[in-house]
């Protein structure tokens, strides 16, 4: 009888252990997965100004972001590097792909010959033709020339001409909307810190490190180390902690909006699907203009076509001032009968218009949508992107 009692206890113990391991494994499978990428490394110093070294600052911020995220039991973090080593651009993306990450966040510092330049920018993968965006991509993509056999590895891609990536971007639209959403959240957090948001903050450019990552992906330029004040801040413990907290808050906000806040876990869902359908403010690709979602056209063939974001319509005339539109600038108005229609931004670039839409929704204009004009006359979005 004693032997039977012992075996019974052993069996109970084994059953409990199996249940525990099963639950632990399930929790790990369902966790929100983040891959953090510290730009540059080892012999690739990145930008260097006044003793500030980009590779060191980027790594310090990444490790701080990672530590904050790892404190959340619902988040798993992988790193492309945690020490001063050189990792190929394609391998950085592959690390995220192998981890089946939900998001990929690459962290960098900016620099300019104009030492008064300051502020933050967050990039999403795209083929925007704006010269400054292409120059930023060219600078970061040049790292591949430090890799062995890079011409074969990158299939003829010319780092001095980012436009050559245009034939390699078939998947960029799949994650564009979510990438813009995450990028907007990062810039909104930076704005709370009082940082300068350069040119709207969220931009598009053909970064190789983003191109190869098949998920929501962004590249953050945390500030200019070439600027004496900003460089000192970025190279300080306090400054890095502020930046890390802002990035972490943006990531958690994105996680909660698209994947749940911990009470309903649906991490198997891929980007473009929110858990909380009543908060669509950062899903520009789900706009009421259906032709937005699948177009790969960046600019319209007709230079007389422009896009704007309609924010609201009211019978009340409101002064076109930023304070009346939740901090948004470049506001215009159109009167139709007794109704005033208020619009944000203006661009001939379709992809850039989606960035503007995301910014408007992030500010709280959840019902904002894109509209188009040709020679001053309103046309459908479908007609505009032909």
Coordinates of C-alpha atoms in Angstrom, one line a residue:
X1 CA 0.0 0.0 0.0
X2 CA 2.8 2.4 0.8
X3 CA 4.4 1.7 -2.6
X4 CA 1.1 2.5 -4.3
X5 CA 0.8 5.7 -2.3
X6 CA 4.3 6.8 -3.4
X7 CA 3.5 6.0 -7.1
X8 CA 0.3 8.0 -6.9
X9 CA 2.2 11.1 -5.5
X10 CA 4.8 10.7 -8.2
X11 CA 2.1 10.5 -10.9
X12 CA 0.5 13.6 -9.5
X13 CA 3.8 15.4 -9.6
X14 CA 4.4 14.4 -13.1
X15 CA 1.0 15.6 -14.2
X16 CA 1.5 18.9 -12.5
X17 CA 4.9 19.4 -14.1
X18 CA 3.5 18.5 -17.5
X19 CA 0.7 21.0 -17.1
X20 CA 3.1 23.7 -15.9
X21 CA 5.5 23.2 -18.9
X22 CA 2.5 23.1 -21.3
X23 CA 1.2 26.4 -20.0
X24 CA 4.7 28.0 -20.0
X25 CA 5.2 26.9 -23.6
X26 CA 1.8 28.2 -24.6
X27 CA 2.6 31.6 -23.0
X28 CA 5.9 31.8 -24.8
X29 CA 4.3 31.0 -28.2
X30 CA 1.7 33.7 -27.7
X31 CA 4.1 36.4 -26.6
X32 CA 4.5 39.6 -28.7
X33 CA 7.9 39.3 -30.4
X34 CA 10.2 42.3 -30.9
X35 CA 13.5 42.3 -32.7
X36 CA 15.8 45.3 -31.7
X37 CA 18.6 46.3 -34.1
X38 CA 21.5 48.5 -32.9
X39 CA 22.9 50.1 -36.1
X40 CA 26.5 49.6 -37.2
X41 CA 29.1 47.9 -34.9
X42 CA 32.8 46.9 -34.7
X43 CA 34.7 48.4 -37.6
X44 CA 31.6 50.1 -38.8
X45 CA 31.4 53.2 -36.5
X46 CA 28.5 54.9 -38.2
X47 CA 28.6 58.7 -37.7
X48 CA 31.3 60.1 -35.4
X49 CA 31.2 63.8 -34.2
X50 CA 32.9 65.5 -31.2
X51 CA 33.7 62.2 -29.6
X52 CA 30.2 60.8 -30.1
X53 CA 30.1 57.5 -31.8
X54 CA 26.9 56.3 -33.4
X55 CA 27.5 52.5 -33.0
X56 CA 28.0 53.0 -29.2
X57 CA 25.0 55.2 -28.7
X58 CA 22.7 53.0 -30.8
X59 CA 23.7 49.9 -28.8
X60 CA 23.2 51.7 -25.5
X61 CA 19.7 52.8 -26.4
X62 CA 18.8 49.3 -27.7
X63 CA 19.9 47.6 -24.5
X64 CA 17.9 50.0 -22.5
X65 CA 14.8 49.5 -24.7
X66 CA 15.3 45.8 -24.4
X67 CA 15.5 45.9 -20.6
X68 CA 12.3 47.8 -20.4
X69 CA 10.5 45.5 -22.7
X70 CA 11.7 42.4 -21.0
X71 CA 10.1 43.5 -17.8
X72 CA 6.8 42.8 -19.6
X73 CA 6.0 39.1 -19.4
X74 CA 3.9 39.3 -22.6
X75 CA 6.9 40.5 -24.7
X76 CA 9.8 38.5 -26.0
X77 CA 12.9 40.4 -27.2
X78 CA 15.6 39.3 -29.7
X79 CA 18.6 41.4 -30.6
X80 CA 20.7 41.6 -33.7
X81 CA 23.6 42.5 -31.5
X82 CA 24.2 43.0 -27.8
X83 CA 27.9 43.7 -28.1
X84 CA 30.3 45.7 -30.3
X85 CA 30.2 43.3 -33.3
X86 CA 29.5 43.8 -37.0
X87 CA 26.4 42.1 -38.5
X88 CA 25.5 42.1 -42.2
X89 CA 22.4 44.1 -43.1
X90 CA 20.7 41.1 -44.5
X91 CA 21.5 39.0 -41.4
X92 CA 20.0 41.6 -39.2
X93 CA 16.7 41.2 -41.1
X94 CA 17.1 37.4 -41.1
X95 CA 17.5 37.4 -37.3
X96 CA 14.0 39.0 -37.1
X97 CA 12.6 36.7 -39.7
X98 CA 13.9 33.6 -37.9
X99 CA 12.4 34.9 -34.6
X100 CA 9.1 35.3 -36.3
X101 CA 9.1 38.8 -34.9
X102 CA 5.9 41.0 -34.9
X103 CA 8.0 44.1 -35.3
X104 CA 11.6 45.0 -36.3
X105 CA 13.0 48.3 -34.8
X106 CA 16.4 49.5 -36.1
X107 CA 17.9 52.3 -34.0
X108 CA 20.4 54.9 -35.3
X109 CA 21.7 58.4 -34.8
X110 CA 21.7 61.1 -37.5
X111 CA 24.5 63.5 -38.5
X112 CA 24.9 66.4 -40.9
X113 CA 27.6 68.8 -42.0
X114 CA 25.1 71.5 -40.9
X115 CA 25.9 71.2 -37.2
X116 CA 22.8 73.2 -36.3
X117 CA 20.5 70.4 -37.7
X118 CA 18.6 68.6 -35.0
X119 CA 15.5 66.5 -34.4
X120 CA 14.2 63.0 -34.9
X121 CA 12.9 61.1 -37.9
X122 CA 11.4 57.6 -38.1
X123 CA 11.5 55.8 -41.5
X124 CA 9.4 53.1 -43.0
X125 CA 10.3 51.1 -46.0
X126 CA 9.3 52.8 -49.3
X127 CA 10.4 54.3 -52.6
X128 CA 9.8 58.0 -51.8
X129 CA 11.9 60.1 -54.3
X130 CA 12.5 63.0 -51.9
X131 CA 16.2 63.7 -52.2
X132 CA 16.9 64.0 -48.5
X133 CA 15.2 60.7 -47.8
X134 CA 17.2 59.0 -50.5
X135 CA 20.4 60.5 -49.1
X136 CA 19.6 59.1 -45.7
X137 CA 19.1 55.6 -47.2
X138 CA 22.2 55.9 -49.3
X139 CA 24.3 56.7 -46.1
X140 CA 22.9 53.7 -44.2
X141 CA 23.0 51.3 -47.1
X142 CA 26.6 52.1 -47.8
X143 CA 27.4 49.7 -44.9
X144 CA 27.0 46.7 -47.2
X145 CA 30.3 47.6 -48.9
X146 CA 32.0 46.5 -45.7
X147 CA 30.6 43.0 -46.1
X148 CA 32.3 40.2 -47.9
X149 CA 31.1 39.4 -51.4
X150 CA 28.3 42.0 -51.1
X151 CA 27.7 42.3 -54.9
X152 CA 26.7 38.7 -55.1
X153 CA 24.8 38.8 -51.7
X154 CA 22.7 41.8 -52.7
X155 CA 22.0 40.7 -56.3
X156 CA 23.4 43.8 -58.0
X157 CA 21.9 46.4 -55.7
X158 CA 23.9 49.6 -55.8
X159 CA 24.1 51.3 -52.4
X160 CA 25.0 54.6 -54.1
X161 CA 21.7 54.5 -55.9
X162 CA 18.8 53.5 -53.6
X163 CA 16.4 53.7 -56.5
X164 CA 17.8 50.4 -57.8
X165 CA 15.8 48.7 -55.0
X166 CA 12.6 49.5 -56.8
X167 CA 12.5 46.1 -58.5
X168 CA 12.9 44.3 -55.1
X169 CA 10.0 45.8 -53.1
X170 CA 7.1 43.6 -53.9
X171 CA 6.3 43.0 -50.2
X172 CA 6.6 46.6 -49.0
X173 CA 2.9 47.4 -49.2
X174 CA 1.9 44.4 -47.1
X175 CA 3.3 46.0 -43.9
X176 CA 3.3 49.7 -44.8
X177 CA 0.2 50.7 -42.9
X178 CA 1.3 49.1 -39.7
X179 CA 4.8 50.4 -40.1
X180 CA 3.5 53.9 -40.5
X181 CA 1.3 53.4 -37.4
X182 CA 4.3 52.3 -35.3
X183 CA 6.5 55.0 -36.6
X184 CA 3.9 57.6 -35.8
X185 CA 3.6 56.4 -32.3
X186 CA 7.4 56.7 -31.9
X187 CA 7.4 60.3 -33.2
X188 CA 4.5 61.2 -31.0
X189 CA 6.4 60.0 -27.9
X190 CA 9.4 62.0 -29.0
X191 CA 7.2 65.0 -29.4
X192 CA 6.1 64.6 -25.7
X193 CA 9.8 64.9 -24.8
X194 CA 9.9 68.3 -26.5
X195 CA 12.1 67.0 -29.3
X196 CA 12.0 68.6 -32.8
X197 CA 10.1 66.4 -35.3
X198 CA 11.7 66.9 -38.6
X199 CA 9.4 67.2 -41.7
X200 CA 6.4 65.5 -40.0
X201 CA 8.7 62.9 -38.4
X202 CA 7.5 59.8 -40.4
X203 CA 9.2 59.3 -43.7
X204 CA 9.8 56.7 -46.4
X205 CA 13.1 55.6 -47.9
X206 CA 14.6 52.4 -49.4
X207 CA 16.7 51.0 -46.5
X208 CA 18.1 47.6 -47.2
X209 CA 17.9 46.6 -43.5
X210 CA 14.1 47.2 -43.6
X211 CA 13.6 45.7 -47.1
X212 CA 14.6 42.2 -46.0
X213 CA 12.5 42.1 -42.8
X214 CA 9.1 40.6 -43.5
X215 CA 7.1 42.3 -40.8
X216 CA 6.2 45.7 -39.4
X217 CA 9.5 47.5 -39.6
X218 CA 10.9 50.9 -38.8
X219 CA 14.3 52.7 -38.6
X220 CA 14.6 55.4 -36.0
X221 CA 17.0 58.3 -36.3
X222 CA 17.1 59.4 -32.6
X223 CA 18.8 62.7 -33.2
X224 CA 21.9 64.4 -34.6
X225 CA 25.2 63.7 -32.9
X226 CA 26.7 66.4 -35.1
X227 CA 24.6 68.9 -33.1
X228 CA 26.6 69.8 -30.0
X229 CA 23.6 70.0 -27.6
X230 CA 21.7 67.0 -29.1
X231 CA 24.9 65.0 -29.4
X232 CA 25.7 65.5 -25.7
X233 CA 22.1 64.5 -24.8
X234 CA 22.2 61.3 -26.9
X235 CA 25.6 60.3 -25.3
X236 CA 24.3 60.8 -21.8
X237 CA 22.7 58.2 -19.5
X238 CA 19.7 60.5 -18.9
X239 CA 19.2 61.3 -22.5
X240 CA 19.4 57.6 -23.5
X241 CA 16.9 56.6 -20.8
X242 CA 14.4 59.2 -22.1
X243 CA 14.8 58.0 -25.7
X244 CA 14.5 54.3 -24.6
X245 CA 11.4 55.0 -22.5
X246 CA 9.7 56.9 -25.4
X247 CA 10.5 54.0 -27.9
X248 CA 9.3 51.4 -25.4
X249 CA 6.0 53.3 -24.7
X250 CA 5.4 53.5 -28.5
X251 CA 6.0 49.7 -28.9
X252 CA 3.7 48.8 -26.0
X253 CA 1.0 51.2 -27.4
X254 CA 1.3 49.5 -30.8
X255 CA 1.2 46.0 -29.2
X256 CA -1.9 46.9 -27.2
X257 CA -3.7 48.3 -30.2
X258 CA -3.0 45.6 -32.7
X259 CA -2.5 42.5 -30.5
X260 CA -4.3 43.1 -27.2
X261 CA -3.3 44.4 -23.8
X262 CA -2.7 41.1 -22.1
X263 CA -6.3 40.0 -21.4
X264 CA -6.9 38.8 -24.9
X265 CA -3.8 37.5 -26.6
X266 CA -3.9 37.0 -30.3
X267 CA -0.3 37.1 -31.3
X268 CA -0.6 34.7 -34.1
X269 CA -2.4 37.4 -36.1
X270 CA -0.2 39.2 -38.6
X271 CA -0.1 42.9 -39.2
X272 CA -3.0 44.9 -40.7
X273 CA -5.5 43.3 -38.2
X274 CA -6.3 45.1 -34.9
X275 CA -7.7 43.4 -31.8
X276 CA -9.7 46.4 -30.9
X277 CA -11.7 47.4 -33.9
X278 CA -13.2 50.5 -32.3
X279 CA -9.8 52.3 -32.5
X280 CA -8.9 52.4 -36.2
X281 CA -7.0 55.7 -35.9
X282 CA -3.6 54.2 -37.0
X283 CA -4.6 51.9 -39.9
X284 CA -4.4 54.2 -42.9
X285 CA -4.6 51.3 -45.3
X286 CA -8.1 50.6 -44.0
X287 CA -9.4 54.0 -45.0
X288 CA -12.8 54.5 -46.6
X289 CA -11.0 55.0 -50.0
X290 CA -10.7 51.3 -51.0
X291 CA -8.2 51.9 -53.8
X292 CA -5.5 52.9 -51.3
X293 CA -4.8 49.4 -50.0
X294 CA -3.0 47.7 -52.8
X295 CA -1.5 50.4 -55.0
X296 CA 2.3 50.3 -55.5
X297 CA 2.2 53.7 -57.3
X298 CA 4.2 56.3 -55.4
X299 CA 3.4 59.4 -57.5
X300 CA 0.6 59.9 -59.9
X301 CA 1.3 60.2 -63.6
X302 CA -0.5 63.6 -63.6
X303 CA 1.4 66.3 -61.8
X304 CA -1.8 68.3 -61.5
X305 CA -3.2 65.7 -59.1
X306 CA -2.8 66.4 -55.4
X307 CA -3.9 64.5 -52.3
X308 CA -5.2 65.9 -49.0
X309 CA -6.5 64.4 -45.7
X310 CA -10.1 65.5 -44.9
X311 CA -10.3 65.9 -41.1
X312 CA -13.8 67.0 -40.5
X313 CA -16.8 68.9 -41.8
X314 CA -18.8 71.5 -39.8
X315 CA -21.3 74.3 -40.2
X316 CA -19.0 76.4 -38.1
X317 CA -16.1 78.3 -39.6
X318 CA -12.9 77.8 -37.6
X319 CA -9.7 79.8 -37.9
X320 CA -7.0 77.7 -39.8
X321 CA -4.6 77.6 -36.9
X322 CA -2.7 74.6 -35.5
X323 CA -4.2 75.0 -32.0
X324 CA -7.6 74.4 -33.5
X325 CA -6.6 71.2 -35.2
X326 CA -4.8 69.2 -32.4
X327 CA -1.4 70.6 -33.3
X328 CA -1.6 69.8 -37.1
X329 CA -0.2 72.3 -39.5
X330 CA -0.9 73.0 -43.2
X331 CA -4.7 73.1 -42.8
X332 CA -6.9 74.2 -45.6
X333 CA -10.7 74.7 -45.9
X334 CA -13.3 74.2 -48.6
X335 CA -16.9 75.5 -48.4
X336 CA -19.6 73.3 -49.9
X337 CA -23.0 74.9 -49.4
X338 CA -23.3 75.7 -45.7
X339 CA -20.7 73.2 -44.7
X340 CA -17.0 73.9 -44.1
X341 CA -14.6 71.0 -44.9
X342 CA -11.2 71.1 -43.2
X343 CA -8.2 69.3 -44.7
X344 CA -4.7 68.5 -43.6
X345 CA -1.5 68.5 -45.8
X346 CA -1.0 68.5 -49.5
X347 CA 1.1 66.2 -51.7
X348 CA 1.3 64.7 -55.1
X349 CA 2.9 61.5 -53.7
X350 CA 0.3 58.8 -52.9
X351 CA 2.4 57.0 -50.4
X352 CA 3.2 60.3 -48.6
X353 CA -0.5 61.0 -48.4
X354 CA -0.9 57.8 -46.4
X355 CA 1.7 59.0 -44.0
X356 CA -0.3 62.2 -43.6
X357 CA -3.4 60.2 -43.0
X358 CA -1.7 58.1 -40.3
X359 CA -0.5 61.3 -38.6
X360 CA -4.0 62.8 -38.6
X361 CA -5.5 59.6 -37.2
X362 CA -2.8 59.4 -34.5
X363 CA -3.8 62.9 -33.4
X364 CA -7.3 61.7 -32.8
X365 CA -9.1 62.2 -36.2
X366 CA -10.3 58.6 -36.3
X367 CA -12.7 59.2 -39.2
X368 CA -10.2 61.1 -41.4
X369 CA -9.8 59.9 -45.0
X370 CA -7.9 60.8 -48.2
X371 CA -9.3 63.0 -51.0
X372 CA -7.9 64.0 -54.3
X373 CA -8.0 67.0 -56.6
X374 CA -7.1 67.5 -60.2
X375 CA -6.7 71.1 -61.4
X376 CA -8.6 72.2 -58.3
X377 CA -11.5 69.8 -59.0
X378 CA -12.3 67.0 -56.6
X379 CA -11.8 63.5 -58.1
X380 CA -12.0 59.9 -56.8
X381 CA -8.9 58.3 -55.3
X382 CA -9.3 55.5 -57.9
X383 CA -9.0 58.1 -60.7
X384 CA -6.1 59.9 -59.0
X385 CA -3.8 56.8 -58.9
X386 CA -4.4 55.6 -62.4

